[in-house]
XYZ file of C-alpha atoms in Angstrom:
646
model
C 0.000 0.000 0.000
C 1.207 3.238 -1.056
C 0.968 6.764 0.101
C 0.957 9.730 -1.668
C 3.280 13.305 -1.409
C 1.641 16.916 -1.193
C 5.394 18.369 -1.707
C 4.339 22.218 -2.021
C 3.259 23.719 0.695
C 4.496 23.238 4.462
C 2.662 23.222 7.407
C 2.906 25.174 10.588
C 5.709 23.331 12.191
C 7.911 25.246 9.110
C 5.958 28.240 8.457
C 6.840 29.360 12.110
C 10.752 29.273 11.551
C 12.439 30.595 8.897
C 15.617 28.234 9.354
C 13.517 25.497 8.769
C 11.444 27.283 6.167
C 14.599 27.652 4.113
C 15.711 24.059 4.939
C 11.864 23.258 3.796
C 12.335 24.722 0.608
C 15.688 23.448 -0.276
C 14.082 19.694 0.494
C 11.422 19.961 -1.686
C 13.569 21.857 -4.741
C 15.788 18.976 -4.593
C 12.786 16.027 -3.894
C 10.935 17.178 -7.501
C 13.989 15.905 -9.094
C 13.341 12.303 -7.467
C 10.987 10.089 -9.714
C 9.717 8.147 -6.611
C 9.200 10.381 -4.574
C 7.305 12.866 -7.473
C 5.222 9.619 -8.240
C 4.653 8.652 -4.298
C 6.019 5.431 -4.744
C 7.919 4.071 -1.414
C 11.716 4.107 -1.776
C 15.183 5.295 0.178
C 16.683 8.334 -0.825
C 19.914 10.037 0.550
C 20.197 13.668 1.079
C 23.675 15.778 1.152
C 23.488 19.181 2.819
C 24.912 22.149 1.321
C 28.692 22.237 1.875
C 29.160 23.201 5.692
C 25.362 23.671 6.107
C 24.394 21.506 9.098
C 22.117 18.679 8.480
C 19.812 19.110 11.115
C 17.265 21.543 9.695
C 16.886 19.263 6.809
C 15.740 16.481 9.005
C 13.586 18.323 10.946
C 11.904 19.901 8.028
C 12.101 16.429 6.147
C 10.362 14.786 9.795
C 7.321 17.714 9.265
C 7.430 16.820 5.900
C 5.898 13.787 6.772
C 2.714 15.151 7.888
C 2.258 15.588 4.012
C 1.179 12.044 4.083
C -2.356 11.317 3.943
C -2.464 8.101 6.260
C -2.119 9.393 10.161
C 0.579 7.304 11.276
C 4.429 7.609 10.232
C 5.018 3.876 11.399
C 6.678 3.839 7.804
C 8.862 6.673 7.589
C 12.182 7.000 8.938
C 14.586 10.130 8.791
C 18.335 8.683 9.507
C 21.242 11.495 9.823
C 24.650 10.290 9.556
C 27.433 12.189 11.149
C 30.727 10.070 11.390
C 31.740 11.716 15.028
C 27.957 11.051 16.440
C 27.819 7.996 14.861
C 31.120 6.351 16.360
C 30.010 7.458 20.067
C 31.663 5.217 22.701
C 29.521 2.410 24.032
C 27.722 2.109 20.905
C 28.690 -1.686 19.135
C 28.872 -1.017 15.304
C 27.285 -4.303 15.017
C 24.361 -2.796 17.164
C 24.652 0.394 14.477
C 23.923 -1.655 11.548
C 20.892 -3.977 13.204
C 19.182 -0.334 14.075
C 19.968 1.072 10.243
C 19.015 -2.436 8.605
C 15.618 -2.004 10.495
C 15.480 1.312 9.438
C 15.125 0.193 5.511
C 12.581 -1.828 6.065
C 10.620 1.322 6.009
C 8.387 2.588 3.076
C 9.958 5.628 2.966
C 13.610 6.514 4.517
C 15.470 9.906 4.136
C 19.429 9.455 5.075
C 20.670 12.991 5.259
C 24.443 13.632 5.491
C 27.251 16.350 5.576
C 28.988 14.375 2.515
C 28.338 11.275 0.553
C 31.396 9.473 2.700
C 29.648 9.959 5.571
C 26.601 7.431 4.525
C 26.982 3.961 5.038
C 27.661 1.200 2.744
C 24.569 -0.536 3.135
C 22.524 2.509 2.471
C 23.857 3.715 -0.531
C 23.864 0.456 -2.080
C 19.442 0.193 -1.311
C 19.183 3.933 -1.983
C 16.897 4.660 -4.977
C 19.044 7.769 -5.631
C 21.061 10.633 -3.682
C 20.244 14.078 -4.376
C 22.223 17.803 -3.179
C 20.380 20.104 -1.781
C 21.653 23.476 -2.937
C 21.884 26.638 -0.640
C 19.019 28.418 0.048
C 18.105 30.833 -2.839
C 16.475 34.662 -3.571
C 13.292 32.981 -4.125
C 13.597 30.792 -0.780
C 14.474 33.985 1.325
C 11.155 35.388 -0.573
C 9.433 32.669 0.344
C 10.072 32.525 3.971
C 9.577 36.255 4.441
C 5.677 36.314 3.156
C 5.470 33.153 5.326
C 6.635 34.246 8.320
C 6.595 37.726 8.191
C 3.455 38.671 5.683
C 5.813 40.924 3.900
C 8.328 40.772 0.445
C 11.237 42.945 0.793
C 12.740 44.771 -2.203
C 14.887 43.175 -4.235
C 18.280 45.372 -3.125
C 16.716 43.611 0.772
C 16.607 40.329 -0.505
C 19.688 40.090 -2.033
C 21.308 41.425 1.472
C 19.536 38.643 3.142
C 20.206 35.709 0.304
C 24.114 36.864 0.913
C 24.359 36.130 4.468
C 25.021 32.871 6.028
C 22.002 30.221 6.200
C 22.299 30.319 10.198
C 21.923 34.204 10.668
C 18.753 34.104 7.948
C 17.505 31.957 10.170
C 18.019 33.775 13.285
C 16.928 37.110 11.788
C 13.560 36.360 10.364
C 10.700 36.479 13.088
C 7.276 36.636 12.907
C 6.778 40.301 14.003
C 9.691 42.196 12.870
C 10.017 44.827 10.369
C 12.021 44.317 7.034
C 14.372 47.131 8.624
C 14.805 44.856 11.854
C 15.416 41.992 10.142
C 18.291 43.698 7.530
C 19.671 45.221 10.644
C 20.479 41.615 12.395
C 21.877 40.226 9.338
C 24.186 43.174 9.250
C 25.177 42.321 12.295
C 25.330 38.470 12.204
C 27.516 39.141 8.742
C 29.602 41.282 10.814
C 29.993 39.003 13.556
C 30.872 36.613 11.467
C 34.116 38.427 9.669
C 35.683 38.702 12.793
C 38.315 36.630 11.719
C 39.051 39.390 9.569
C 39.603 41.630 12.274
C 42.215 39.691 14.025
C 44.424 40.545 10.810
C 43.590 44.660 11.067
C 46.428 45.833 11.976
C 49.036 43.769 10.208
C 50.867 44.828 6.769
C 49.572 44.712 3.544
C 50.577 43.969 -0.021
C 51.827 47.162 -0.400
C 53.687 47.081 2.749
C 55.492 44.224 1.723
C 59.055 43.860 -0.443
C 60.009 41.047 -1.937
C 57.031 39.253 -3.387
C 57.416 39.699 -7.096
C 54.359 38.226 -9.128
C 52.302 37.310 -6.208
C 51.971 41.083 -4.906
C 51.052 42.135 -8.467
C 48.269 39.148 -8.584
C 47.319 39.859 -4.994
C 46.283 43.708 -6.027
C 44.342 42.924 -9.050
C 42.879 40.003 -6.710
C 41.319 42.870 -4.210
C 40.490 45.111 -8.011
C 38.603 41.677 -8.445
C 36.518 41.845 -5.060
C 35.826 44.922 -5.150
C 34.254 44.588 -8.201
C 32.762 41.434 -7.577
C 30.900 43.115 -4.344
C 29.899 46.075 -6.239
C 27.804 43.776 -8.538
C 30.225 45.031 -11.560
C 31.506 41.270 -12.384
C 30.342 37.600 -11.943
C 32.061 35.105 -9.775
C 32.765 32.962 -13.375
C 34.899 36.102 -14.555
C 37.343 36.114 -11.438
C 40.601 33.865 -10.372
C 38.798 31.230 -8.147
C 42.458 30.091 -6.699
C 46.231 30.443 -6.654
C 49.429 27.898 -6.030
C 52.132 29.618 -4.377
C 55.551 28.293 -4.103
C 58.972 29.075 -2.976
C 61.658 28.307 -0.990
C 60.610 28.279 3.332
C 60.389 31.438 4.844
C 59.981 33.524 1.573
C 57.016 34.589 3.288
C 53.632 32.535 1.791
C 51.929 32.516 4.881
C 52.521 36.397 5.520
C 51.011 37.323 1.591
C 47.966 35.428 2.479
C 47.197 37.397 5.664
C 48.438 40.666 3.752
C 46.461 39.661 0.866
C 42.991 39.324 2.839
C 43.901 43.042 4.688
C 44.138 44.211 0.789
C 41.219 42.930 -0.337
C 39.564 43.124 2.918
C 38.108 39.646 3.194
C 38.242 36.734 5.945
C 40.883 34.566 5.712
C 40.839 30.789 6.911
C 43.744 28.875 7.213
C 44.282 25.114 7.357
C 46.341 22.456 6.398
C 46.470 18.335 5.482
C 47.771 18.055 9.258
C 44.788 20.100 10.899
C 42.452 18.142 9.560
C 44.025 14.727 10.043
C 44.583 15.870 13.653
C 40.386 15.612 13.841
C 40.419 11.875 13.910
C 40.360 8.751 10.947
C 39.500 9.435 6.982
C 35.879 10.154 7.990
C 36.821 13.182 10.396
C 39.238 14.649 7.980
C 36.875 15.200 5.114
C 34.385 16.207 7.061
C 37.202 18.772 8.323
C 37.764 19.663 5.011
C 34.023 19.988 3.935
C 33.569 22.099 7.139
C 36.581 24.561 6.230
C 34.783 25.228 2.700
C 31.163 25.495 4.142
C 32.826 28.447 6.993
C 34.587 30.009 3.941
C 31.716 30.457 1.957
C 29.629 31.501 4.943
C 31.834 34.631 5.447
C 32.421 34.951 1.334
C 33.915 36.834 -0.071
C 36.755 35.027 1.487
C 40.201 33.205 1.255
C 40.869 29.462 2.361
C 44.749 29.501 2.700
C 45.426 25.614 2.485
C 49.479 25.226 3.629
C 51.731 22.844 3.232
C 49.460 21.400 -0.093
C 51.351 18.773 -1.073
C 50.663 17.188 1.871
C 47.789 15.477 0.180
C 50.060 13.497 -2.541
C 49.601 12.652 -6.076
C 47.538 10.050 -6.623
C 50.098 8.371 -9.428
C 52.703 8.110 -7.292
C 51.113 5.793 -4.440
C 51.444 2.023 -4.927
C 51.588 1.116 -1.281
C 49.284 0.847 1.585
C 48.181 4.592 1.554
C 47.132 4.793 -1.890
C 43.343 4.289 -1.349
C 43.427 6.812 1.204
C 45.699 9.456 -0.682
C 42.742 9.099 -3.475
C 39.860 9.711 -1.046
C 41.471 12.713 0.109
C 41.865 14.248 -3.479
C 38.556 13.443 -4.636
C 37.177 14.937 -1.837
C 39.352 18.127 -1.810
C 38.541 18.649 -6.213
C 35.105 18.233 -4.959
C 35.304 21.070 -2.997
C 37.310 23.053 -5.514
C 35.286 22.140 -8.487
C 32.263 23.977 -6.253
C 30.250 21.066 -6.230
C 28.856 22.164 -3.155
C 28.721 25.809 -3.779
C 32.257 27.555 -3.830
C 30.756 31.440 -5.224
C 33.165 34.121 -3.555
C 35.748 31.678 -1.798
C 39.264 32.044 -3.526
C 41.605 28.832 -2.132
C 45.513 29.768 -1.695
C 47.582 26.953 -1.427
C 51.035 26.838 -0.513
C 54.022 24.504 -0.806
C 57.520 24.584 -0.955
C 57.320 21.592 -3.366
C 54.946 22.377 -6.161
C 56.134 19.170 -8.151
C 54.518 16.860 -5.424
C 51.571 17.938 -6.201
C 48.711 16.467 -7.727
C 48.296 18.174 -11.495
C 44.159 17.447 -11.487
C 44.726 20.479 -8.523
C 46.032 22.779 -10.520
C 43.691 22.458 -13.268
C 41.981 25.809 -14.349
C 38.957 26.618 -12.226
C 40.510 24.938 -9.211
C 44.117 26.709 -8.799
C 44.341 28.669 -11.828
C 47.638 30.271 -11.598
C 50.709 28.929 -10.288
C 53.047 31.954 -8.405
C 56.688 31.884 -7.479
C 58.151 34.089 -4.610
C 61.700 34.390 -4.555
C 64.248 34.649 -2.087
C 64.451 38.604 -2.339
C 67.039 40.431 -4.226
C 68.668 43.450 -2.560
C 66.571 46.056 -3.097
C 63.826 43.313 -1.375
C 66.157 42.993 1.244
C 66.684 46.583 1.827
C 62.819 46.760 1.997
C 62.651 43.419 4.336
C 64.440 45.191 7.256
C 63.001 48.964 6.840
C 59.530 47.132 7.495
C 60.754 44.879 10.405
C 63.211 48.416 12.007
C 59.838 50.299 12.478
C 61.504 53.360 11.814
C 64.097 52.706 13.975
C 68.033 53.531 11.906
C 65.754 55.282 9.522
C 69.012 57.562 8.889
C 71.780 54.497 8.336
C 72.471 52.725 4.918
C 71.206 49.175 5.148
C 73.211 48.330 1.772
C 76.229 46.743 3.539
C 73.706 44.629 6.018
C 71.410 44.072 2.992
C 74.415 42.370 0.261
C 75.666 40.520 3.649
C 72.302 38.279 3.825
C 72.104 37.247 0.434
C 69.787 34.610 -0.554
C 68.076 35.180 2.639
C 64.679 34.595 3.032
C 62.383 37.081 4.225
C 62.202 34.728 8.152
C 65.896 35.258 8.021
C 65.697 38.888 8.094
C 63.330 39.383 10.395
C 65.425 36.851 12.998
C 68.459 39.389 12.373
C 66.007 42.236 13.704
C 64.699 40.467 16.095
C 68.660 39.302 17.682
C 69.724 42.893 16.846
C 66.621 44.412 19.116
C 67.815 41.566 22.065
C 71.060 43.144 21.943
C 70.139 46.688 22.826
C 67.612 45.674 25.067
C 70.543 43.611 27.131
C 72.851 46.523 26.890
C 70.029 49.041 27.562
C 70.343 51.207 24.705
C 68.742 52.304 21.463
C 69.208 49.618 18.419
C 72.457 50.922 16.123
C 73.820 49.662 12.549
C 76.369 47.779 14.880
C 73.771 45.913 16.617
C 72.725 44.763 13.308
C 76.041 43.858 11.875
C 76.483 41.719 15.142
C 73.244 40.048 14.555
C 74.456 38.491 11.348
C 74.511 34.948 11.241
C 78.787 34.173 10.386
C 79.868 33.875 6.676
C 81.573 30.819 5.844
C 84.942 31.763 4.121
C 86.827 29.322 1.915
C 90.326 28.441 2.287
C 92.885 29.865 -0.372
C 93.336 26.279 -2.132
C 89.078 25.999 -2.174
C 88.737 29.612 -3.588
C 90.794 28.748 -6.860
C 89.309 26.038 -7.338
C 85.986 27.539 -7.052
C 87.406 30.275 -9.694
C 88.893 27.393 -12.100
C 85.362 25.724 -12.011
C 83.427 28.980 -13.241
C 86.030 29.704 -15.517
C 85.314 26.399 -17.274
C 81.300 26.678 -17.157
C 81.851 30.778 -18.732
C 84.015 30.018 -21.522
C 82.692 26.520 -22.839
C 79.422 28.600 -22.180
C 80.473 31.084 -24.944
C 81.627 28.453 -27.620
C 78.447 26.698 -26.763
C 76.613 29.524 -26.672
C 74.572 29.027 -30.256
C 74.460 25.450 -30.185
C 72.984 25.342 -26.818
C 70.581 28.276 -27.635
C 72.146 29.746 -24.384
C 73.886 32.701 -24.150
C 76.152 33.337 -20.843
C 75.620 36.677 -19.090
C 79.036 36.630 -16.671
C 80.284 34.599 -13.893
C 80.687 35.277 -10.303
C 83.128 34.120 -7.601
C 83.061 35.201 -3.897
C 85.370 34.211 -1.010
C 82.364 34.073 1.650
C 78.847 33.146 0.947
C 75.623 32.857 3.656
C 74.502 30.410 1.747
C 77.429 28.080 0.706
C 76.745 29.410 -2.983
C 80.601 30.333 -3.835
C 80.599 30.550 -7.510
C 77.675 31.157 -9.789
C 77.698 31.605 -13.682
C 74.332 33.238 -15.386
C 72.873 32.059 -18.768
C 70.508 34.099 -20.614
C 68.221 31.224 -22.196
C 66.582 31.464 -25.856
C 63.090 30.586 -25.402
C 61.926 31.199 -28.786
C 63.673 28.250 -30.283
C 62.333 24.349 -29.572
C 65.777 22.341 -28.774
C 67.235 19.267 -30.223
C 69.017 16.580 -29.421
C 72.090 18.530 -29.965
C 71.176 21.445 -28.102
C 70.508 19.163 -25.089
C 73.713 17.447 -25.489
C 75.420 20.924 -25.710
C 73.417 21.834 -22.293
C 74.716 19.180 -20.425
C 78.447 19.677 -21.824
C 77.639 23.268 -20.461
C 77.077 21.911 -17.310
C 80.208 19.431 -16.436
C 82.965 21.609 -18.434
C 83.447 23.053 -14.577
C 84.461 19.527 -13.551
C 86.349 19.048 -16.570
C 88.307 22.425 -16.030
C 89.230 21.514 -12.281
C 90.352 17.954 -13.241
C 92.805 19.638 -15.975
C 93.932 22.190 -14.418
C 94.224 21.040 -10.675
C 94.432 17.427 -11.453
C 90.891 16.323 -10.180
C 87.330 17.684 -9.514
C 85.898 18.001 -6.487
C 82.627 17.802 -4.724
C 81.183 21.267 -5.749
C 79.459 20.118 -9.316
C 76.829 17.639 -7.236
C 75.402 17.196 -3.454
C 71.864 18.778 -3.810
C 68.916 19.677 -6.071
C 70.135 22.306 -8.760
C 73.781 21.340 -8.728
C 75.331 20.427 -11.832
C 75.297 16.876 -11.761
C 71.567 16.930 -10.933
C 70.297 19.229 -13.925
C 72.706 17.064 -16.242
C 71.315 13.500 -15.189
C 67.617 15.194 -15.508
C 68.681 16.471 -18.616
C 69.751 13.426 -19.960
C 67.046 11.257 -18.716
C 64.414 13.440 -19.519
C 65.732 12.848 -23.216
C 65.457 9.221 -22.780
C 61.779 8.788 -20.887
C 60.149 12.401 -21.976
C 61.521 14.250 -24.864
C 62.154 11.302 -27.649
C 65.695 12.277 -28.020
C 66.756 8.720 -26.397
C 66.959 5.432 -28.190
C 63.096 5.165 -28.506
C 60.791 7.425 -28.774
C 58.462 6.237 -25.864
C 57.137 8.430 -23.447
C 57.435 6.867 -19.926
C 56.824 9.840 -17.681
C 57.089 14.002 -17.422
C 59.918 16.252 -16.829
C 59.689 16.354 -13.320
C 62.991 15.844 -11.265
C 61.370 13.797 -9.090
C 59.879 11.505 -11.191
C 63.488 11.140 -13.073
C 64.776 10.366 -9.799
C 62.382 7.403 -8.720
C 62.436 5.725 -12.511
C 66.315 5.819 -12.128
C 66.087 4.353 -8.820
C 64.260 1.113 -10.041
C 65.543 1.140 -13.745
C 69.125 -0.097 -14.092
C 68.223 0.420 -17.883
C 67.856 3.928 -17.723
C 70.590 4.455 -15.795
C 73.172 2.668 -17.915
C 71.563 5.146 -21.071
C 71.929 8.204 -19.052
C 75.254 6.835 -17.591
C 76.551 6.754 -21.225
C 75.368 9.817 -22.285
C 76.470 11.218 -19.258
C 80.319 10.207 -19.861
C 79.884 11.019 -23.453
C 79.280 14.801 -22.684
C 82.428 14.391 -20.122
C 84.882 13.597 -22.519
C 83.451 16.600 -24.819
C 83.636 19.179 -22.188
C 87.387 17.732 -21.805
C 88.603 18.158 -25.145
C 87.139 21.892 -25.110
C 88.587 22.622 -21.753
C 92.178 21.485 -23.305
C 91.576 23.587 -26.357
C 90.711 26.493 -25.016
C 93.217 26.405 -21.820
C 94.903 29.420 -22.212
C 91.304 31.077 -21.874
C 90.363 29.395 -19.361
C 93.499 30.532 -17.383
C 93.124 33.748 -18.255
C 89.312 33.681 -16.506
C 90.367 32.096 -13.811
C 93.052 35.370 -13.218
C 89.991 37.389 -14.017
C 88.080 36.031 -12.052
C 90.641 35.516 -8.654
C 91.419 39.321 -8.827
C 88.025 40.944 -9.625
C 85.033 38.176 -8.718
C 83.568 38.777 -11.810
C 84.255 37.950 -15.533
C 81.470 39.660 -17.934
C 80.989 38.587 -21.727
C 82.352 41.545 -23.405
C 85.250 40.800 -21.502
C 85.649 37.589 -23.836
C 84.123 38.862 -26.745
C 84.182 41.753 -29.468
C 86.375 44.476 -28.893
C 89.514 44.269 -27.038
C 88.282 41.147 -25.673
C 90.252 37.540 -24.848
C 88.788 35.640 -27.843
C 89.783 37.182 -31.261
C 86.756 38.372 -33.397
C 85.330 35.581 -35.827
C 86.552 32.762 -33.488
C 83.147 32.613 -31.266
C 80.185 34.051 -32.023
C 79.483 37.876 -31.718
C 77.872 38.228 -28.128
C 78.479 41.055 -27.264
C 76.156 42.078 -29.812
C 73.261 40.277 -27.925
């Protein structure tokens, strides 16, 4: 026997509060979708909330919803809500859990409502007839509920106040009795209340207070151009950034553009991470972390979610082992929430990581994180910037040059520690903060011995003057070469390429690269009688751009043997294949010692030149290319090419 729907109007139960009015409305929007229920026929139906929209008003309306039916009793309907914290209470037996929800769909007619689809149980979803999203409430719903409750429609400029604001403080704000003025002046407020995070940020720097952040300061500005607009009512949502990756080395200062950003643009900010959420509890706790860090978001939009550390979640090709299943859960659960499945209008997501390759590419797929941003460790003039902002005025009189060049390839953290030990140091000696105080605050340069420093000057020498007779073939073009005796950050001897971009390479132009890049070792072994360490040890030495290089030719580029494509250009995937495949190492190995003996035979014929840099390079620290080329420089005119002219 069968009972029959009257989905349309609600009864008093609703009509008396507007939180469930709007929940009402949202049920029965989504219900006309469902054949069975449209038709009356008995079935078991799941219902997902609105991202971060609690599921309790959607039960409750769904449970007076029932009085729709035109037999008296309710014997046959059941409302289950799943939440994963509620559900796993202690002293409650699983087993027990699954005897009460297996007796549950015995029922005609059974309404699961949820947070998120993970959330439901197995044995639900498999007897469910369908599962439906309810979307957030609406300008028509917040019309609705107003003649209900109220008797009265505000204007549209009212409505549109009141459709903004979260569902809660609708809710709260709409009583029977109040004026339209009343009610606008409580959603003010609860909207106000509710950007307090905003607040906590007031009195912090903004974008334009900051040095140092290149790209991501000029994004950042037309970001808050963007808002502005976008509150104004001059642009949709669909014609704005929705989300940004920023990267860079730690302590360039990610965290600090994200709270800068928001005082720009004048927005909340919410910031998480992989490790917040995990800290909640097991898989099910985490993603309803996650899905709870969108819904707040988009309750105080226009917002930012700052997600740190992003990489934290993984890429789902590279897990084979035990986590894999979960790495993919998290994923698909954090696109879902990019993609705006749920409702994302006015939330822009910031995530940060110093390791943008670990990263899952379906994330950074436009519409989810659009743009990918750098920020650099700062260059002087950064620097310079770094420590007026962190002084406070203080030495406003003193040239920070010498203090700024000393903490090279510093990161922004590092500069503000120097403050910080320079301020300790007055304070102990209970004085004002001077230029010495600074000076002393400096962490110590390591300084090479005499015997380390040549060789350090033989090595560039070799990379700058192979680099000009490769210049052309390699399709780049070396700028000058720099040696110093200290360094704060180990970096001792640096030669700068301008690259030709224009031009797609061949296999010659790689092979040329990767000369480029060992004639340094070649130079020391002929000149001093072996290399040293200095050409490998980390990520961007020599050796480890030249065994990418010449990998990548062999598994990406189809420069190799074969022209099969076994995986991207990513260091790090070059690094795992030629961990497991001896194959690929013996290729690379070969090409490798190939490009050795090359850079050799060009070190021995051009040894006078590269003596000659060396000198250069011992007495000055620099070598620049018209000192090699054109003019009165070391290589005759017509015996490289013309350089200088570039």
């Amino acid at each position: 026997m069968t009972s029959h729907w009257k989905i349309g109007f609600p009864i008093r139960e609703v009509t008396n509060n507007a939180t469930l009015c709007l929940a009402y409305f949202g049920l029965v929007r989504a219900l006309r979708s469902q054949y069975g229920v449209r038709s009356g026929l008995p079935g078991i139906v799941c219902v997902i909330a609105p991202c971060g929209l609690p599921i309790k008003p959607y039960a409750e309306a769904c449970k007076s919803m029932a009085h729709a039916l035109t037999r008296d009793t309710l014997d046959e309907f059941e409302v289950l809500e799943f939440d994963r914290q509620k559900s796993r209470a202690p002293g409650k037996a699983p087993r027990r859990e699954m005897d009460e929800i297996d007796d549950a769909l015995k029922s005609d007619f059974v309404f699961a409502f949820a947070s998120n689809q993970t959330a439901i149980p197995p044995q639900v979803l498999i007897a469910a007839d369908g599962v439906i999203q309810i979307e957030p409430p609406t300008v028509g719903h917040v019309l609705g509920a107003c003649r209900l409750i109220i008797g009265k429609a505000p204007n549209e400029a009212d409505l549109r106040i009141m459709a903004d604001a979260p569902f809660d403080v609708i809710g709260l704000a709409i009583k029977r009795g109040r004026s339209i003025r009343q009610i606008i002046e409580r959603v003010a407020r609860g909207v106000k209340l509710r950007e307090q995070p905003a607040l906590t940020l007031s009195n912090g720097p903004s974008l334009d207070d900051l040095c140092g952040l290149g790209a991501a300061a000029d994004w950042g500005r037309a970001m808050a151009r963007d808002i502005a607009d976008y509150r104004a009512g001059h642009i949709r949502w669909e014609d704005m950034d929705r989300g940004v990756l920023v990267s860079g080395a730690p302590g360039t200062g990610k965290t600090t553009f994200a709270r800068a950003l928001a005082r720009t643009c004048r927005v909340p900010i919410f910031i998480h991470s992989l490790a917040s959420w995990q800290a909640k509890g097991h898989l099910g706790d985490l993603l309803k972390a996650m899905l709870g860090a969108f819904g707040e978001a988009k309750q105080a939009s226009p917002s930012l979610l700052f997600l740190d550390e992003i990489d934290a979640v993984g890429d789902r090709a590279r897990q084979a082992d035990h986590n894999a299943q979960y790495t993919r859960e998290v994923i698909a659960a954090l696109l879902e929430c990019l993609d705006g499945a749920f409702g994302r209008e006015g939330v822009i997501v910031i995530g940060a990581t110093n390791y943008p390759d670990l990263l899952d590419p379906a994330l950074r797929r436009p519409g989810r994180l659009d743009r990918h941003i750098v920020i650099p460790l700062p260059d002087l003039e950064a620097r310079t910037g770094i420590l007026r902002y962190h002084l406070r005025g203080a030495l406003d009189g003193e040239d920070l040059t010498e203090i700024a060049t000393r903490l090279e390839a510093a990161s922004g953290a590092v500069i503000e520690q120097v403050v910080r030990d320079a301020r300790r140091l007055a304070r102990t000696a209970r004085r004002d903060m001077s230029g010495a105080d600074l000076g002393a605050a400096l962490p110590p340069l390591p300084r090479l011995s005499e015997a380390s420093f040549e060789r350090v000057c033989v090595h560039e020498a070799g990379h700058f003057v192979i680099g000009v007779v490769l210049a052309e073939r390699a399709h780049r073009y070396p700028v000058n070469a720099v040696v110093r005796r200290e360094s704060a950050v180990g970096r001792f001897g640096e030669t700068f390429f301008e690259c030709e971009t224009t031009n797609l390479s061949t296999k010659a132009a790689y092979l040329a690269e990767i000369t480029m890049l060992v004639t340094g070792l070649a130079a020391e072994e002929l000149l001093l009688g072996e290399f040293g360490d200095g050409g490998g040890g980390g990520d961007g030495s020599d050796l480890q751009q030249a065994t990418t290089l010449a990998a990548n030719m062999e598994i990406s580029l189809g420069l190799g043997d074969t022209l099969i494509y076994l995986a991207s250009k990513s260091s790090s995937e070059v690094s795992s294949l030629l961990r497991t495949d001896h194959a690929l190492r013996e290729k690379v190995a070969v090409t490798l010692s190939a490009c050795m003996n090359e850079a050799r035979s060009l070190v021995r014929e051009h040894e006078a030149t590269v003596r000659k840099v060396k000198d250069m390079l011992h007495d000055r620290g620099v070598v620049n290319v018209a000192d090699l080329c054109g003019g009165d420089g070391i290589f005759r005119k017509g015996t490289v090419p013309e350089l200088s002219q570039r």
